C-alpha positions as semicolon CSV with decimal commas, in nm:
position;residue;x (nm);y (nm);z (nm)
1;M;-11,274;-5,502;-1,037
2;D;-11,308;-5,160;-0,876
3;F;-10,975;-4,981;-0,821
4;G;-11,053;-4,915;-0,456
5;L;-11,109;-5,284;-0,388
6;A;-10,784;-5,371;-0,558
7;T;-10,589;-5,154;-0,315
8;D;-10,767;-5,247;0,008
9;F;-10,546;-5,546;0,071
10;Y;-10,247;-5,342;0,191
11;S;-10,162;-4,999;0,326
12;N;-10,034;-4,710;0,117
13;E;-9,706;-4,690;0,309
14;L;-9,488;-4,992;0,385
15;R;-9,182;-4,971;0,605
16;Y;-8,869;-5,184;0,584
17;Q;-8,939;-5,483;0,809
18;P;-8,632;-5,696;0,891
19;E;-8,844;-5,926;1,109
20;L;-9,054;-6,008;0,803
21;L;-8,742;-6,108;0,613
22;D;-8,611;-6,313;0,905
23;S;-8,930;-6,516;0,921
24;Q;-8,953;-6,571;0,547
25;S;-8,594;-6,583;0,420
26;R;-8,565;-6,960;0,470
27;D;-8,779;-7,002;0,159
28;P;-8,530;-7,114;-0,113
29;D;-8,704;-6,894;-0,372
30;L;-8,676;-6,586;-0,149
31;V;-8,311;-6,659;-0,074
32;Q;-8,246;-6,672;-0,449
33;I;-8,433;-6,345;-0,499
34;I;-8,226;-6,173;-0,232
35;Q;-7,905;-6,305;-0,389
36;H;-8,009;-6,181;-0,734
37;L;-8,088;-5,834;-0,602
38;H;-7,754;-5,806;-0,422
39;E;-7,547;-5,929;-0,717
40;S;-7,520;-5,584;-0,877
41;L;-7,435;-5,238;-0,747
42;D;-7,590;-5,071;-1,052
43;P;-7,932;-4,926;-0,953
44;R;-8,090;-4,990;-1,293
45;T;-7,977;-5,351;-1,293
46;V;-8,118;-5,402;-0,942
47;F;-8,451;-5,250;-1,046
48;A;-8,467;-5,452;-1,370
49;C;-8,408;-5,769;-1,167
50;F;-8,682;-5,661;-0,925
51;G;-8,924;-5,599;-1,214
52;K;-8,854;-5,939;-1,364
53;I;-8,908;-6,109;-1,028
54;M;-9,235;-5,925;-0,966
55;G;-9,361;-6,013;-1,314
56;Q;-9,278;-6,380;-1,258
57;H;-9,454;-6,409;-0,921
58;L;-9,747;-6,168;-0,957
59;P;-9,985;-6,038;-1,231
60;I;-9,779;-5,719;-1,262
61;S;-9,719;-5,585;-1,613
62;G;-9,530;-5,265;-1,530
63;I;-9,357;-5,079;-1,246
64;K;-9,245;-4,718;-1,200
65;L;-9,022;-4,621;-0,910
66;R;-8,904;-4,277;-0,797
67;Y;-8,637;-4,228;-0,536
68;N;-8,458;-3,894;-0,488
69;K;-8,316;-3,805;-0,831
70;Y;-8,365;-4,158;-0,967
71;Q;-8,655;-4,269;-1,186
72;F;-8,689;-4,628;-1,303
73;T;-8,945;-4,799;-1,525
74;W;-9,007;-5,162;-1,614
75;G;-9,265;-5,333;-1,835
76;T;-9,579;-5,180;-1,985
77;H;-9,791;-4,919;-1,813
78;Q;-10,161;-4,976;-1,874
79;G;-10,457;-5,127;-1,692
80;L;-10,511;-5,111;-1,315
81;S;-10,271;-4,884;-1,130
82;I;-10,183;-4,893;-0,761
83;K;-9,930;-4,684;-0,568
84;Q;-9,708;-4,771;-0,274
85;Q;-9,437;-4,609;-0,062
86;L;-9,132;-4,777;0,085
87;V;-8,949;-4,606;0,371
88;H;-8,606;-4,710;0,495
89;Q;-8,386;-4,502;0,729
90;G;-8,572;-4,185;0,638
91;N;-8,550;-4,245;0,262
92;T;-8,874;-4,284;0,066
93;A;-8,922;-4,469;-0,261
94;R;-9,253;-4,427;-0,446
95;L;-9,375;-4,714;-0,659
96;E;-9,659;-4,743;-0,907
97;Y;-9,767;-5,087;-1,026
98;N;-9,972;-5,173;-1,333
99;L;-10,170;-5,493;-1,291
100;A;-10,281;-5,739;-1,556
101;S;-10,552;-5,850;-1,309
102;P;-10,656;-5,755;-0,954
103;L;-10,448;-5,900;-0,669
104;M;-10,585;-6,172;-0,445
105;P;-10,521;-6,127;-0,069
106;S;-10,238;-6,383;-0,076
107;Q;-10,081;-6,200;-0,371
108;A;-10,107;-5,869;-0,188
109;K;-9,905;-6,018;0,100
110;Q;-9,650;-6,152;-0,147
111;L;-9,622;-5,806;-0,304
112;Q;-9,551;-5,659;0,039
113;L;-9,274;-5,909;0,102
114;L;-9,114;-5,887;-0,242
115;Q;-9,105;-5,507;-0,253
116;T;-8,958;-5,504;0,099
117;L;-8,678;-5,726;-0,030
118;V;-8,582;-5,480;-0,304
119;I;-8,549;-5,166;-0,097
120;L;-8,218;-5,236;0,082
121;P;-8,017;-5,351;-0,226
122;L;-8,165;-5,061;-0,426
123;F;-8,067;-4,803;-0,163
124;N;-7,723;-4,965;-0,138
125;A;-7,679;-4,947;-0,515
126;T;-7,780;-4,579;-0,537
127;Q;-7,552;-4,487;-0,247
128;F;-7,262;-4,676;-0,407
129;Q;-7,322;-4,499;-0,740
130;E;-7,326;-4,157;-0,573
131;M;-7,007;-4,234;-0,380
132;S;-6,840;-4,356;-0,699
133;Q;-6,937;-4,039;-0,883
134;Q;-6,804;-3,824;-0,599
135;A;-6,475;-4,014;-0,622
136;M;-6,451;-3,954;-1,000
137;Y;-6,591;-3,603;-1,046
138;D;-6,484;-3,254;-0,944
139;S;-6,761;-3,106;-0,729
140;L;-6,706;-2,748;-0,852
141;T;-6,707;-2,799;-1,229
142;R;-6,882;-3,138;-1,245
143;L;-6,610;-3,257;-1,479
144;G;-6,404;-3,569;-1,426
145;N;-6,121;-3,530;-1,174
146;R;-5,752;-3,613;-1,214
147;H;-5,792;-3,975;-1,107
148;Y;-6,077;-4,026;-1,352
149;Y;-5,870;-3,861;-1,627
150;I;-5,577;-4,100;-1,572
151;E;-5,802;-4,406;-1,583
152;S;-6,002;-4,279;-1,883
153;L;-5,691;-4,198;-2,085
154;K;-5,549;-4,546;-2,019
155;K;-5,872;-4,700;-2,149
156;A;-5,880;-4,466;-2,450
157;I;-5,522;-4,559;-2,541
158;A;-5,602;-4,929;-2,505
159;T;-5,904;-4,888;-2,734
160;S;-5,702;-4,693;-2,992
161;T;-5,433;-4,961;-2,981
162;R;-5,684;-5,238;-3,053
163;H;-5,875;-5,058;-3,325
164;T;-5,609;-4,819;-3,458
165;N;-5,839;-4,522;-3,397
166;A;-5,703;-4,168;-3,378
167;L;-5,678;-4,017;-3,029
168;S;-5,573;-3,670;-2,915
169;I;-5,571;-3,463;-2,599
170;V;-5,615;-3,091;-2,542
171;I;-5,467;-2,924;-2,234
172;L;-5,622;-2,592;-2,133
173;D;-5,561;-2,348;-1,852
174;L;-5,700;-2,005;-1,769
175;D;-5,453;-1,725;-1,841
176;N;-5,361;-1,511;-1,540
177;F;-5,605;-1,699;-1,318
178;K;-5,399;-1,635;-1,002
179;M;-5,423;-1,261;-1,061
180;L;-5,803;-1,287;-1,102
181;N;-5,821;-1,470;-0,771
182;D;-5,602;-1,216;-0,595
183;V;-5,798;-0,917;-0,727
184;H;-6,154;-1,047;-0,706
185;G;-6,133;-1,322;-0,442
186;H;-6,165;-1,699;-0,439
187;Q;-6,544;-1,696;-0,468
188;F;-6,515;-1,514;-0,799
189;G;-6,246;-1,761;-0,903
190;D;-6,478;-2,052;-0,825
191;T;-6,750;-1,890;-1,036
192;V;-6,508;-1,860;-1,328
193;L;-6,400;-2,224;-1,294
194;S;-6,760;-2,340;-1,272
195;E;-6,865;-2,148;-1,584
196;F;-6,560;-2,268;-1,772
197;G;-6,651;-2,626;-1,680
198;Q;-7,000;-2,572;-1,818
199;L;-6,852;-2,421;-2,134
200;L;-6,633;-2,729;-2,189
201;T;-6,926;-2,963;-2,130
202;K;-7,122;-2,788;-2,407
203;A;-6,824;-2,760;-2,644
204;I;-6,713;-3,123;-2,650
205;R;-6,876;-3,400;-2,852
206;D;-7,049;-3,698;-2,692
207;T;-6,744;-3,912;-2,769
208;D;-6,502;-3,673;-2,593
209;Q;-6,436;-3,639;-2,220
210;A;-6,343;-3,326;-2,023
211;F;-6,159;-3,321;-1,690
212;R;-6,036;-3,071;-1,433
213;V;-5,694;-3,205;-1,337
214;G;-5,563;-2,913;-1,129
215;G;-5,651;-2,568;-0,998
216;D;-5,720;-2,402;-1,333
217;E;-5,591;-2,682;-1,555
218;F;-5,823;-2,889;-1,773
219;V;-5,779;-3,176;-2,018
220;V;-6,008;-3,299;-2,294
221;V;-5,961;-3,649;-2,433
222;V;-6,062;-3,626;-2,799
223;R;-6,156;-3,937;-2,995
224;G;-6,008;-3,808;-3,318
225;N;-5,700;-3,663;-3,485
226;L;-5,537;-3,319;-3,463
227;T;-5,799;-3,170;-3,694
228;A;-6,080;-3,281;-3,461
229;A;-5,891;-3,138;-3,164
230;E;-5,832;-2,807;-3,344
231;I;-6,204;-2,777;-3,422
232;L;-6,274;-2,825;-3,050
233;C;-6,022;-2,553;-2,962
234;Q;-6,190;-2,314;-3,202
235;R;-6,530;-2,385;-3,046
236;V;-6,394;-2,320;-2,697
237;L;-6,232;-1,988;-2,795
238;E;-6,545;-1,875;-2,978
239;A;-6,769;-1,968;-2,684
240;M;-6,547;-1,780;-2,439
241;S;-6,571;-1,464;-2,646
242;K;-6,950;-1,472;-2,608
243;L;-6,967;-1,508;-2,230
244;P;-7,028;-1,167;-2,063
245;L;-6,844;-1,260;-1,743
246;F;-6,535;-1,371;-1,933
247;E;-6,535;-1,070;-2,164
248;K;-6,585;-0,823;-1,881
249;H;-6,290;-0,956;-1,680
250;Q;-6,077;-1,060;-1,978
251;V;-6,081;-1,427;-1,882
252;Q;-5,883;-1,613;-2,148
253;T;-5,750;-1,959;-2,211
254;S;-5,451;-2,108;-2,389
255;L;-5,467;-2,456;-2,538
256;G;-5,213;-2,723;-2,636
257;I;-5,280;-3,029;-2,852
258;S;-5,102;-3,358;-2,910
259;Q;-5,211;-3,664;-3,108
260;W;-5,134;-4,007;-2,971
261;K;-4,868;-4,207;-3,153
262;S;-4,860;-4,586;-3,164
263;D;-4,701;-4,734;-2,849
264;E;-4,677;-4,388;-2,688
265;S;-4,734;-4,367;-2,312
266;A;-4,998;-4,148;-2,150
267;T;-4,721;-3,946;-1,984
268;S;-4,548;-3,871;-2,313
269;L;-4,877;-3,773;-2,477
270;Y;-4,948;-3,529;-2,192
271;E;-4,598;-3,381;-2,194
272;R;-4,617;-3,303;-2,566
273;A;-4,954;-3,132;-2,526
274;D;-4,816;-2,937;-2,230
275;K;-4,525;-2,810;-2,439
276;A;-4,770;-2,702;-2,709
277;L;-4,972;-2,518;-2,442
278;Y;-4,671;-2,309;-2,344
279;R;-4,602;-2,230;-2,708
280;A;-4,957;-2,095;-2,726
281;K;-4,888;-1,875;-2,423
282;A;-4,566;-1,751;-2,579
283;A;-4,760;-1,666;-2,896
284;G;-4,978;-1,420;-2,707
285;R;-5,232;-1,641;-2,527
286;R;-5,599;-1,689;-2,623
287;C;-5,494;-1,932;-2,895
288;Y;-5,395;-2,296;-2,945
289;R;-5,088;-2,475;-3,071
290;A;-5,036;-2,838;-3,171
291;D;-4,730;-3,057;-3,112
292;L;-4,631;-3,207;-3,447
293;S;-4,326;-3,405;-3,331
């Protein structure tokens, strides 16, 4: 069938139509679909559920959806291709469907209804995810914030307890940061913090987590022993020496390490690393020390 004929059954832009849902939502199948789509607040889960539903009710073999920074795919992408837009409260989602066979007029109407059903739970899920990330991440450095650090360390300790895996933390702060702020201003200070956050993101392994827990104070949760934490410290110090901004203004960091001991609390683990940090400062800064107690 000609592509143009396959797309004549519906317009290129469909708007969220509550009245359409009101008139159709008494259908038990549609009620079940709506319930499925609202069961999760994870955008990918919502979209995967949508794809499965569309594949069950229509000859659709694949779907691509783009919405703001999100991109979702489901199924296989070959054969006939048609494009749609969904608009809700000024937000636009762009969909591309791959068809196993051309749509009949009744199927085109069903497509319109089903894709209208997905838009609200999908927007809700993306908004919830963004709000959750804002609650867990520091906007300046894009690292986890203090609350996220506390929760992550609790989970890491629980995992290490179950599996007897080594766990360490590294506490870092920027030496003489207050003086840098006073001399060069807070905007310069924010630039330093932002670049240091990027440096930590590149220095840590995929299994580690970095957090900004205070003004110029950072913590890395290391899934490994003291040796693994020391290697991380060496990478951080080496990376700092290669950044022109840090070298020009003598931006330095001191680091303290502690390895988790069986049955030790998160507070005790942090306090030991903090003591090691101050030993590093007493040793001349721009170095690391480990607590061996």
